[in-house]
Structure formats: structure tokens, C-alpha cells
mmCIF file with all atom_site columns, C-alpha atoms in Angstrom:
data_model
loop_
_atom_site.group_PDB
_atom_site.id
_atom_site.type_symbol
_atom_site.label_atom_id
_atom_site.label_alt_id
_atom_site.label_comp_id
_atom_site.label_asym_id
_atom_site.label_entity_id
_atom_site.label_seq_id
_atom_site.pdbx_PDB_ins_code
_atom_site.Cartn_x
_atom_site.Cartn_y
_atom_site.Cartn_z
_atom_site.occupancy
_atom_site.B_iso_or_equiv
_atom_site.pdbx_formal_charge
_atom_site.auth_seq_id
_atom_site.auth_comp_id
_atom_site.auth_asym_id
_atom_site.auth_atom_id
_atom_site.pdbx_PDB_model_num
ATOM 1   C CA . MET A 1 1   ? 8.378   -2.518  -44.814 1.00 90.00 ? 22  MET A CA 1
ATOM 2   C CA . ILE A 1 2   ? 5.348   -4.583  -43.377 1.00 93.00 ? 23  ILE A CA 1
ATOM 3   C CA . ILE A 1 3   ? 3.482   -2.294  -40.978 1.00 95.00 ? 24  ILE A CA 1
ATOM 4   C CA . GLY A 1 4   ? 1.174   -3.802  -38.122 1.00 95.00 ? 25  GLY A CA 1
ATOM 5   C CA . GLN A 1 5   ? -0.527  -2.353  -35.100 1.00 96.00 ? 26  GLN A CA 1
ATOM 6   C CA . ASP A 1 6   ? 2.502   -2.165  -32.521 1.00 97.00 ? 27  ASP A CA 1
ATOM 7   C CA . VAL A 1 7   ? 5.393   -3.286  -34.751 1.00 98.00 ? 28  VAL A CA 1
ATOM 8   C CA . PHE A 1 8   ? 6.783   -3.155  -38.359 1.00 98.00 ? 29  PHE A CA 1
ATOM 9   C CA . LEU A 1 9   ? 9.211   -5.217  -39.980 1.00 98.00 ? 30  LEU A CA 1
ATOM 10  C CA . ARG A 1 10  ? 11.876  -3.663  -42.292 1.00 97.00 ? 31  ARG A CA 1
ATOM 11  C CA . PRO A 1 11  ? 15.008  -4.921  -44.120 1.00 96.00 ? 32  PRO A CA 1
ATOM 12  C CA . ILE A 1 12  ? 17.896  -5.734  -41.416 1.00 95.00 ? 33  ILE A CA 1
ATOM 13  C CA . THR A 1 13  ? 20.991  -3.199  -41.998 1.00 93.00 ? 34  THR A CA 1
ATOM 14  C CA . GLU A 1 14  ? 24.415  -2.764  -40.266 1.00 91.00 ? 35  GLU A CA 1
ATOM 15  C CA . LYS A 1 15  ? 23.126  -0.080  -38.161 1.00 94.00 ? 36  LYS A CA 1
ATOM 16  C CA . ASP A 1 16  ? 21.426  -2.900  -36.308 1.00 96.00 ? 37  ASP A CA 1
ATOM 17  C CA . VAL A 1 17  ? 24.413  -4.812  -35.149 1.00 95.00 ? 38  VAL A CA 1
ATOM 18  C CA . ASP A 1 18  ? 24.619  -3.066  -31.872 1.00 94.00 ? 39  ASP A CA 1
ATOM 19  C CA . SER A 1 19  ? 20.887  -4.330  -30.895 1.00 94.00 ? 40  SER A CA 1
ATOM 20  C CA . ILE A 1 20  ? 21.656  -7.784  -31.986 1.00 94.00 ? 41  ILE A CA 1
ATOM 21  C CA . TYR A 1 21  ? 24.934  -7.906  -30.261 1.00 93.00 ? 42  TYR A CA 1
ATOM 22  C CA . MET A 1 22  ? 23.039  -7.047  -26.994 1.00 91.00 ? 43  MET A CA 1
ATOM 23  C CA . GLY A 1 23  ? 20.301  -9.421  -27.639 1.00 89.00 ? 44  GLY A CA 1
ATOM 24  C CA . LEU A 1 24  ? 23.296  -11.947 -27.944 1.00 89.00 ? 45  LEU A CA 1
ATOM 25  C CA . GLN A 1 25  ? 24.572  -11.023 -24.559 1.00 88.00 ? 46  GLN A CA 1
ATOM 26  C CA . ASN A 1 26  ? 21.367  -11.812 -22.636 1.00 85.00 ? 47  ASN A CA 1
ATOM 27  C CA . GLU A 1 27  ? 21.670  -15.411 -20.903 1.00 88.00 ? 48  GLU A CA 1
ATOM 28  C CA . GLU A 1 28  ? 17.985  -15.938 -20.706 1.00 87.00 ? 49  GLU A CA 1
ATOM 29  C CA . ILE A 1 29  ? 17.530  -15.280 -24.528 1.00 87.00 ? 50  ILE A CA 1
ATOM 30  C CA . MET A 1 30  ? 20.341  -17.188 -25.530 1.00 88.00 ? 51  MET A CA 1
ATOM 31  C CA . TYR A 1 31  ? 18.989  -20.337 -23.637 1.00 90.00 ? 52  TYR A CA 1
ATOM 32  C CA . MET A 1 32  ? 15.497  -19.701 -25.028 1.00 90.00 ? 53  MET A CA 1
ATOM 33  C CA . THR A 1 33  ? 16.532  -19.845 -28.647 1.00 89.00 ? 54  THR A CA 1
ATOM 34  C CA . GLY A 1 34  ? 19.490  -22.363 -27.698 1.00 90.00 ? 55  GLY A CA 1
ATOM 35  C CA . THR A 1 35  ? 22.472  -20.305 -28.749 1.00 89.00 ? 56  THR A CA 1
ATOM 36  C CA . ARG A 1 36  ? 25.743  -20.967 -27.285 1.00 89.00 ? 57  ARG A CA 1
ATOM 37  C CA . ASN A 1 37  ? 28.265  -19.134 -29.202 1.00 86.00 ? 58  ASN A CA 1
ATOM 38  C CA . ILE A 1 38  ? 29.067  -15.399 -28.249 1.00 86.00 ? 59  ILE A CA 1
ATOM 39  C CA . PHE A 1 39  ? 29.784  -13.304 -31.257 1.00 91.00 ? 60  PHE A CA 1
ATOM 40  C CA . THR A 1 40  ? 31.605  -10.398 -31.981 1.00 93.00 ? 61  THR A CA 1
ATOM 41  C CA . LYS A 1 41  ? 30.091  -7.217  -33.658 1.00 95.00 ? 62  LYS A CA 1
ATOM 42  C CA . ASP A 1 42  ? 32.506  -8.124  -36.425 1.00 95.00 ? 63  ASP A CA 1
ATOM 43  C CA . GLN A 1 43  ? 31.098  -11.578 -36.801 1.00 95.00 ? 64  GLN A CA 1
ATOM 44  C CA . ILE A 1 44  ? 27.424  -10.235 -36.913 1.00 95.00 ? 65  ILE A CA 1
ATOM 45  C CA . ARG A 1 45  ? 28.310  -7.635  -39.464 1.00 95.00 ? 66  ARG A CA 1
ATOM 46  C CA . GLU A 1 46  ? 29.969  -10.410 -41.532 1.00 95.00 ? 67  GLU A CA 1
ATOM 47  C CA . ALA A 1 47  ? 27.024  -12.713 -41.131 1.00 94.00 ? 68  ALA A CA 1
ATOM 48  C CA . LEU A 1 48  ? 24.711  -9.830  -42.124 1.00 94.00 ? 69  LEU A CA 1
ATOM 49  C CA . ASN A 1 49  ? 26.582  -9.405  -45.375 1.00 93.00 ? 70  ASN A CA 1
ATOM 50  C CA . ARG A 1 50  ? 26.443  -13.078 -46.302 1.00 94.00 ? 71  ARG A CA 1
ATOM 51  C CA . PHE A 1 51  ? 22.803  -13.232 -45.214 1.00 94.00 ? 72  PHE A CA 1
ATOM 52  C CA . SER A 1 52  ? 21.872  -10.036 -47.636 1.00 93.00 ? 73  SER A CA 1
ATOM 53  C CA . GLU A 1 53  ? 23.653  -12.209 -50.600 1.00 93.00 ? 74  GLU A CA 1
ATOM 54  C CA . ASP A 1 54  ? 21.570  -15.206 -49.850 1.00 96.00 ? 75  ASP A CA 1
ATOM 55  C CA . SER A 1 55  ? 18.391  -15.572 -52.086 1.00 94.00 ? 76  SER A CA 1
ATOM 56  C CA . THR A 1 56  ? 16.936  -18.256 -49.981 1.00 96.00 ? 77  THR A CA 1
ATOM 57  C CA . ARG A 1 57  ? 16.435  -16.068 -46.974 1.00 97.00 ? 78  ARG A CA 1
ATOM 58  C CA . HIS A 1 58  ? 14.838  -12.776 -45.854 1.00 97.00 ? 79  HIS A CA 1
ATOM 59  C CA . ASP A 1 59  ? 16.100  -10.967 -42.562 1.00 97.00 ? 80  ASP A CA 1
ATOM 60  C CA . PHE A 1 60  ? 14.136  -8.444  -40.780 1.00 97.00 ? 81  PHE A CA 1
ATOM 61  C CA . ALA A 1 61  ? 14.487  -5.909  -38.119 1.00 97.00 ? 82  ALA A CA 1
ATOM 62  C CA . ILE A 1 62  ? 11.370  -5.742  -35.685 1.00 98.00 ? 83  ILE A CA 1
ATOM 63  C CA . CYS A 1 63  ? 10.813  -2.261  -34.834 1.00 98.00 ? 84  CYS A CA 1
ATOM 64  C CA . LEU A 1 64  ? 8.290   -0.337  -32.824 1.00 97.00 ? 85  LEU A CA 1
ATOM 65  C CA . VAL A 1 65  ? 5.688   1.748   -34.724 1.00 97.00 ? 86  VAL A CA 1
ATOM 66  C CA . GLU A 1 66  ? 5.864   4.449   -32.027 1.00 96.00 ? 87  GLU A CA 1
ATOM 67  C CA . ASN A 1 67  ? 9.558   5.482   -32.446 1.00 96.00 ? 88  ASN A CA 1
ATOM 68  C CA . SER A 1 68  ? 11.057  2.871   -35.038 1.00 96.00 ? 89  SER A CA 1
ATOM 69  C CA . GLN A 1 69  ? 13.323  1.491   -32.266 1.00 96.00 ? 90  GLN A CA 1
ATOM 70  C CA . ILE A 1 70  ? 14.505  -2.011  -33.199 1.00 97.00 ? 91  ILE A CA 1
ATOM 71  C CA . ILE A 1 71  ? 13.474  -4.533  -30.745 1.00 97.00 ? 92  ILE A CA 1
ATOM 72  C CA . GLY A 1 72  ? 14.217  -8.019  -32.131 1.00 96.00 ? 93  GLY A CA 1
ATOM 73  C CA . ASP A 1 73  ? 15.038  -9.572  -35.577 1.00 96.00 ? 94  ASP A CA 1
ATOM 74  C CA . LEU A 1 74  ? 13.580  -12.575 -37.444 1.00 97.00 ? 95  LEU A CA 1
ATOM 75  C CA . ALA A 1 75  ? 14.666  -14.421 -40.822 1.00 97.00 ? 96  ALA A CA 1
ATOM 76  C CA . ILE A 1 76  ? 12.668  -16.414 -43.103 1.00 98.00 ? 97  ILE A CA 1
ATOM 77  C CA . MET A 1 77  ? 15.184  -18.951 -44.206 1.00 98.00 ? 98  MET A CA 1
ATOM 78  C CA . GLU A 1 78  ? 15.913  -22.120 -46.515 1.00 98.00 ? 99  GLU A CA 1
ATOM 79  C CA . ILE A 1 79  ? 13.207  -20.723 -48.937 1.00 98.00 ? 100 ILE A CA 1
ATOM 80  C CA . ASP A 1 80  ? 12.457  -23.852 -51.125 1.00 98.00 ? 101 ASP A CA 1
ATOM 81  C CA . LEU A 1 81  ? 10.374  -22.686 -53.960 1.00 97.00 ? 102 LEU A CA 1
ATOM 82  C CA . ASP A 1 82  ? 10.180  -25.805 -55.537 1.00 97.00 ? 103 ASP A CA 1
ATOM 83  C CA . ASN A 1 83  ? 8.155   -27.189 -52.353 1.00 98.00 ? 104 ASN A CA 1
ATOM 84  C CA . LYS A 1 84  ? 6.866   -23.904 -51.572 1.00 98.00 ? 105 LYS A CA 1
ATOM 85  C CA . LYS A 1 85  ? 8.248   -24.028 -47.844 1.00 98.00 ? 106 LYS A CA 1
ATOM 86  C CA . ALA A 1 86  ? 10.687  -22.158 -45.386 1.00 98.00 ? 107 ALA A CA 1
ATOM 87  C CA . MET A 1 87  ? 11.884  -22.018 -41.982 1.00 98.00 ? 108 MET A CA 1
ATOM 88  C CA . PHE A 1 88  ? 11.687  -19.405 -39.698 1.00 96.00 ? 109 PHE A CA 1
ATOM 89  C CA . ARG A 1 89  ? 13.347  -17.845 -36.650 1.00 96.00 ? 110 ARG A CA 1
ATOM 90  C CA . ILE A 1 90  ? 12.623  -15.010 -34.227 1.00 95.00 ? 111 ILE A CA 1
ATOM 91  C CA . ALA A 1 91  ? 14.457  -13.121 -31.401 1.00 92.00 ? 112 ALA A CA 1
ATOM 92  C CA . LEU A 1 92  ? 13.697  -10.252 -29.212 1.00 93.00 ? 113 LEU A CA 1
ATOM 93  C CA . HIS A 1 93  ? 16.880  -8.393  -28.044 1.00 92.00 ? 114 HIS A CA 1
ATOM 94  C CA . SER A 1 94  ? 15.597  -7.650  -24.513 1.00 89.00 ? 115 SER A CA 1
ATOM 95  C CA . ILE A 1 95  ? 13.425  -9.755  -22.155 1.00 83.00 ? 116 ILE A CA 1
ATOM 96  C CA . GLU A 1 96  ? 11.550  -6.390  -21.176 1.00 87.00 ? 117 GLU A CA 1
ATOM 97  C CA . ASN A 1 97  ? 9.997   -6.487  -24.659 1.00 88.00 ? 118 ASN A CA 1
ATOM 98  C CA . CYS A 1 98  ? 8.836   -10.043 -24.105 1.00 86.00 ? 119 CYS A CA 1
ATOM 99  C CA . GLY A 1 99  ? 5.114   -10.722 -22.846 1.00 87.00 ? 120 GLY A CA 1
ATOM 100 C CA . LYS A 1 100 ? 4.013   -7.719  -24.551 1.00 92.00 ? 121 LYS A CA 1
ATOM 101 C CA . GLY A 1 101 ? 2.449   -9.156  -27.987 1.00 92.00 ? 122 GLY A CA 1
ATOM 102 C CA . TYR A 1 102 ? 5.306   -7.749  -30.275 1.00 95.00 ? 123 TYR A CA 1
ATOM 103 C CA . GLY A 1 103 ? 6.767   -11.114 -31.261 1.00 94.00 ? 124 GLY A CA 1
ATOM 104 C CA . ALA A 1 104 ? 3.098   -12.433 -31.985 1.00 94.00 ? 125 ALA A CA 1
ATOM 105 C CA . GLU A 1 105 ? 2.305   -9.659  -34.050 1.00 96.00 ? 126 GLU A CA 1
ATOM 106 C CA . ALA A 1 106 ? 5.619   -9.818  -35.780 1.00 97.00 ? 127 ALA A CA 1
ATOM 107 C CA . VAL A 1 107 ? 5.070   -13.443 -36.594 1.00 96.00 ? 128 VAL A CA 1
ATOM 108 C CA . GLN A 1 108 ? 1.712   -12.185 -37.954 1.00 97.00 ? 129 GLN A CA 1
ATOM 109 C CA . LEU A 1 109 ? 3.427   -9.997  -40.179 1.00 97.00 ? 130 LEU A CA 1
ATOM 110 C CA . THR A 1 110 ? 6.152   -12.689 -41.125 1.00 97.00 ? 131 THR A CA 1
ATOM 111 C CA . GLN A 1 111 ? 2.969   -15.064 -42.135 1.00 98.00 ? 132 GLN A CA 1
ATOM 112 C CA . LYS A 1 112 ? 1.365   -12.378 -44.165 1.00 97.00 ? 133 LYS A CA 1
ATOM 113 C CA . PHE A 1 113 ? 4.519   -12.046 -46.105 1.00 97.00 ? 134 PHE A CA 1
ATOM 114 C CA . THR A 1 114 ? 5.528   -15.860 -46.550 1.00 98.00 ? 135 THR A CA 1
ATOM 115 C CA . PHE A 1 115 ? 1.942   -16.730 -47.577 1.00 98.00 ? 136 PHE A CA 1
ATOM 116 C CA . GLU A 1 116 ? 0.657   -13.582 -49.668 1.00 97.00 ? 137 GLU A CA 1
ATOM 117 C CA . GLU A 1 117 ? 4.187   -12.033 -51.275 1.00 96.00 ? 138 GLU A CA 1
ATOM 118 C CA . LEU A 1 118 ? 6.281   -15.147 -51.448 1.00 97.00 ? 139 LEU A CA 1
ATOM 119 C CA . GLN A 1 119 ? 3.166   -17.399 -52.207 1.00 98.00 ? 140 GLN A CA 1
ATOM 120 C CA . LEU A 1 120 ? 4.605   -20.276 -49.959 1.00 98.00 ? 141 LEU A CA 1
ATOM 121 C CA . ASN A 1 121 ? 2.678   -23.065 -48.574 1.00 98.00 ? 142 ASN A CA 1
ATOM 122 C CA . ARG A 1 122 ? 4.350   -24.026 -45.634 1.00 98.00 ? 143 ARG A CA 1
ATOM 123 C CA . LEU A 1 123 ? 6.393   -22.268 -42.712 1.00 98.00 ? 144 LEU A CA 1
ATOM 124 C CA . GLU A 1 124 ? 7.988   -24.269 -40.347 1.00 98.00 ? 145 GLU A CA 1
ATOM 125 C CA . LEU A 1 125 ? 9.993   -23.367 -36.890 1.00 98.00 ? 146 LEU A CA 1
ATOM 126 C CA . GLN A 1 126 ? 11.687  -25.160 -34.084 1.00 97.00 ? 147 GLN A CA 1
ATOM 127 C CA . VAL A 1 127 ? 11.385  -24.029 -30.604 1.00 97.00 ? 148 VAL A CA 1
ATOM 128 C CA . TYR A 1 128 ? 12.879  -25.700 -27.293 1.00 97.00 ? 149 TYR A CA 1
ATOM 129 C CA . SER A 1 129 ? 10.281  -27.124 -24.959 1.00 96.00 ? 150 SER A CA 1
ATOM 130 C CA . HIS A 1 130 ? 11.670  -24.776 -21.949 1.00 95.00 ? 151 HIS A CA 1
ATOM 131 C CA . ASN A 1 131 ? 10.392  -21.947 -24.133 1.00 93.00 ? 152 ASN A CA 1
ATOM 132 C CA . ILE A 1 132 ? 6.857   -22.133 -22.916 1.00 92.00 ? 153 ILE A CA 1
ATOM 133 C CA . ARG A 1 133 ? 6.220   -18.619 -23.786 1.00 90.00 ? 154 ARG A CA 1
ATOM 134 C CA . GLY A 1 134 ? 7.526   -19.102 -27.301 1.00 92.00 ? 155 GLY A CA 1
ATOM 135 C CA . MET A 1 135 ? 5.319   -22.163 -28.006 1.00 94.00 ? 156 MET A CA 1
ATOM 136 C CA . LYS A 1 136 ? 2.072   -20.247 -26.619 1.00 93.00 ? 157 LYS A CA 1
ATOM 137 C CA . SER A 1 137 ? 2.818   -17.341 -28.630 1.00 93.00 ? 158 SER A CA 1
ATOM 138 C CA . TYR A 1 138 ? 3.422   -19.513 -31.935 1.00 96.00 ? 159 TYR A CA 1
ATOM 139 C CA . GLU A 1 139 ? 0.182   -21.378 -31.052 1.00 96.00 ? 160 GLU A CA 1
ATOM 140 C CA . LYS A 1 140 ? -1.825  -18.281 -30.689 1.00 94.00 ? 161 LYS A CA 1
ATOM 141 C CA . VAL A 1 141 ? -0.925  -17.246 -34.259 1.00 96.00 ? 162 VAL A CA 1
ATOM 142 C CA . GLY A 1 142 ? -1.741  -20.377 -35.899 1.00 97.00 ? 163 GLY A CA 1
ATOM 143 C CA . PHE A 1 143 ? 1.421   -22.870 -35.573 1.00 98.00 ? 164 PHE A CA 1
ATOM 144 C CA . LYS A 1 144 ? 0.698   -26.580 -35.021 1.00 98.00 ? 165 LYS A CA 1
ATOM 145 C CA . LYS A 1 145 ? 2.923   -29.053 -33.466 1.00 98.00 ? 166 LYS A CA 1
ATOM 146 C CA . GLU A 1 146 ? 3.842   -31.736 -35.565 1.00 97.00 ? 167 GLU A CA 1
ATOM 147 C CA . GLY A 1 147 ? 7.276   -33.643 -34.088 1.00 97.00 ? 168 GLY A CA 1
ATOM 148 C CA . ILE A 1 148 ? 9.622   -33.760 -31.304 1.00 98.00 ? 169 ILE A CA 1
ATOM 149 C CA . LEU A 1 149 ? 13.052  -34.410 -31.334 1.00 98.00 ? 170 LEU A CA 1
ATOM 150 C CA . ARG A 1 150 ? 13.378  -35.517 -27.837 1.00 98.00 ? 171 ARG A CA 1
ATOM 151 C CA . GLN A 1 151 ? 16.174  -34.239 -25.854 1.00 98.00 ? 172 GLN A CA 1
ATOM 152 C CA . SER A 1 152 ? 17.682  -32.854 -28.754 1.00 97.00 ? 173 SER A CA 1
ATOM 153 C CA . LEU A 1 153 ? 19.491  -29.963 -26.317 1.00 96.00 ? 174 LEU A CA 1
ATOM 154 C CA . TYR A 1 154 ? 21.533  -30.065 -23.584 1.00 97.00 ? 175 TYR A CA 1
ATOM 155 C CA . MET A 1 155 ? 22.153  -26.699 -22.206 1.00 95.00 ? 176 MET A CA 1
ATOM 156 C CA . ASN A 1 156 ? 22.206  -25.350 -18.450 1.00 93.00 ? 177 ASN A CA 1
ATOM 157 C CA . ASP A 1 157 ? 22.499  -28.704 -17.009 1.00 95.00 ? 178 ASP A CA 1
ATOM 158 C CA . LYS A 1 158 ? 19.461  -30.087 -18.227 1.00 95.00 ? 179 LYS A CA 1
ATOM 159 C CA . TYR A 1 159 ? 18.040  -31.466 -21.789 1.00 97.00 ? 180 TYR A CA 1
ATOM 160 C CA . SER A 1 160 ? 15.327  -29.857 -23.541 1.00 97.00 ? 181 SER A CA 1
ATOM 161 C CA . ASP A 1 161 ? 13.066  -31.447 -26.596 1.00 97.00 ? 182 ASP A CA 1
ATOM 162 C CA . GLU A 1 162 ? 13.066  -29.645 -29.824 1.00 97.00 ? 183 GLU A CA 1
ATOM 163 C CA . ILE A 1 163 ? 9.434   -29.207 -30.823 1.00 98.00 ? 184 ILE A CA 1
ATOM 164 C CA . ILE A 1 164 ? 8.816   -28.797 -34.572 1.00 98.00 ? 185 ILE A CA 1
ATOM 165 C CA . MET A 1 165 ? 5.848   -26.566 -35.388 1.00 98.00 ? 186 MET A CA 1
ATOM 166 C CA . SER A 1 166 ? 4.439   -25.235 -38.737 1.00 98.00 ? 187 SER A CA 1
ATOM 167 C CA . ILE A 1 167 ? 1.780   -23.314 -40.379 1.00 98.00 ? 188 ILE A CA 1
ATOM 168 C CA . LEU A 1 168 ? 0.209   -24.056 -43.987 1.00 98.00 ? 189 LEU A CA 1
ATOM 169 C CA . ARG A 1 169 ? -1.429  -21.539 -46.139 1.00 98.00 ? 190 ARG A CA 1
ATOM 170 C CA . ASP A 1 170 ? -4.714  -22.871 -45.916 1.00 97.00 ? 191 ASP A CA 1
ATOM 171 C CA . GLU A 1 171 ? -4.632  -22.724 -42.000 1.00 97.00 ? 192 GLU A CA 1
ATOM 172 C CA . TYR A 1 172 ? -3.240  -18.865 -42.407 1.00 97.00 ? 193 TYR A CA 1
ATOM 173 C CA . MET A 1 173 ? -5.987  -18.082 -44.933 1.00 96.00 ? 194 MET A CA 1
ATOM 174 C CA . GLU A 1 174 ? -8.638  -19.631 -42.530 1.00 95.00 ? 195 GLU A CA 1
ATOM 175 C CA . LEU A 1 175 ? -7.259  -17.416 -39.504 1.00 93.00 ? 196 LEU A CA 1
ATOM 176 C CA . ARG A 1 176 ? -7.296  -14.108 -41.823 1.00 90.00 ? 197 ARG A CA 1
ATOM 177 C CA . LYS A 1 177 ? -10.907 -14.951 -42.621 1.00 90.00 ? 198 LYS A CA 1
ATOM 178 C CA . ASN A 1 178 ? -11.786 -15.360 -38.926 1.00 84.00 ? 199 ASN A CA 1
ATOM 179 C CA . HIS A 1 179 ? -10.248 -12.289 -37.811 1.00 73.00 ? 200 HIS A CA 1
#
């Protein structure tokens, strides 16, 4: 477990399927993450089982410190030990939990795990240009924009760019030192 002030991260388990499923029913969350597929609970269960056997990823439930309720999930994926880098994704399961700082704190806990535990040098993510709240949150915790895949998503009758962002170990250490 990785414990913060308002949220903590714990390994994701099968009992988290219902919350993940509910998040995947929300149109706004699906749009923010560019998710088109509707998944059944069985498909989610199968995916979690697959992920748990994949040595190149760590999946976490994001839970509230005050009551241990799961509010989201995240994954550090495609861990490349040779190049000391990984990909990252996060999703809160309810719009009501957005804008409260929970996601930003979960990302900071992920950075701590990535750079201090896994000893990686780079953490990368992709965010769609229509997800302004997400981009601002990532920038707030030290991610920098480094590339744009123009009009790479067509959803809800419009195109969105895919923004590539990353944070490097040195940048993370500098942020830690200044806080």
C-alpha cells in the first residue's frame, strides 16, 4: 500500500470489478479516456487476471483514506527495465470525485512508486486534448507536454489531439526537494 493524505493505492483485486464496471458506464469518463468498448464484469475480471500475471505492469485501486472506498484505478504499464521507463494511465470511476485533488494525489503516489521503488527514469502518458481537467492536473504534478498526435481520436462527432506527456526522474526529484 502507498498511503497519501486523502487517498492510498493498493493492489487491485477482483472485489474492485463492480467499481471499475460502474466507471465504464459513465459517458463523460469514457469520453475523457477515449474508451469506446462496453465491457462486461466477466471481461473486466478476465483482464484483471491477465494483468496480475503481467510482470511489465502494476495495477492499483485508488481508495479514500477516510473510509477505504475505491474511487478509481490506475496502471503503470509497459515497464521497460532496459530503458528505465513506463507508461501510465488513470481513471476515476465517478465524475463526483473529479476536481477534488484525488487524481492528482494518486498520480503523485504513482510517481513516488515509479521513481523511488521501481527506480525508473521516465513515466509517460497520453491525454486527449478535450480532457482539459486531466491535462491541468498532470501539469500540476510535474508532467510536461512533449508531443501531439494531431486529430488521433474521433469521438462524439469531433476530432481530438492525443497529447504525449512525461516526467523524468530528475524533474520528480526536483519537485520533491521543493515541497
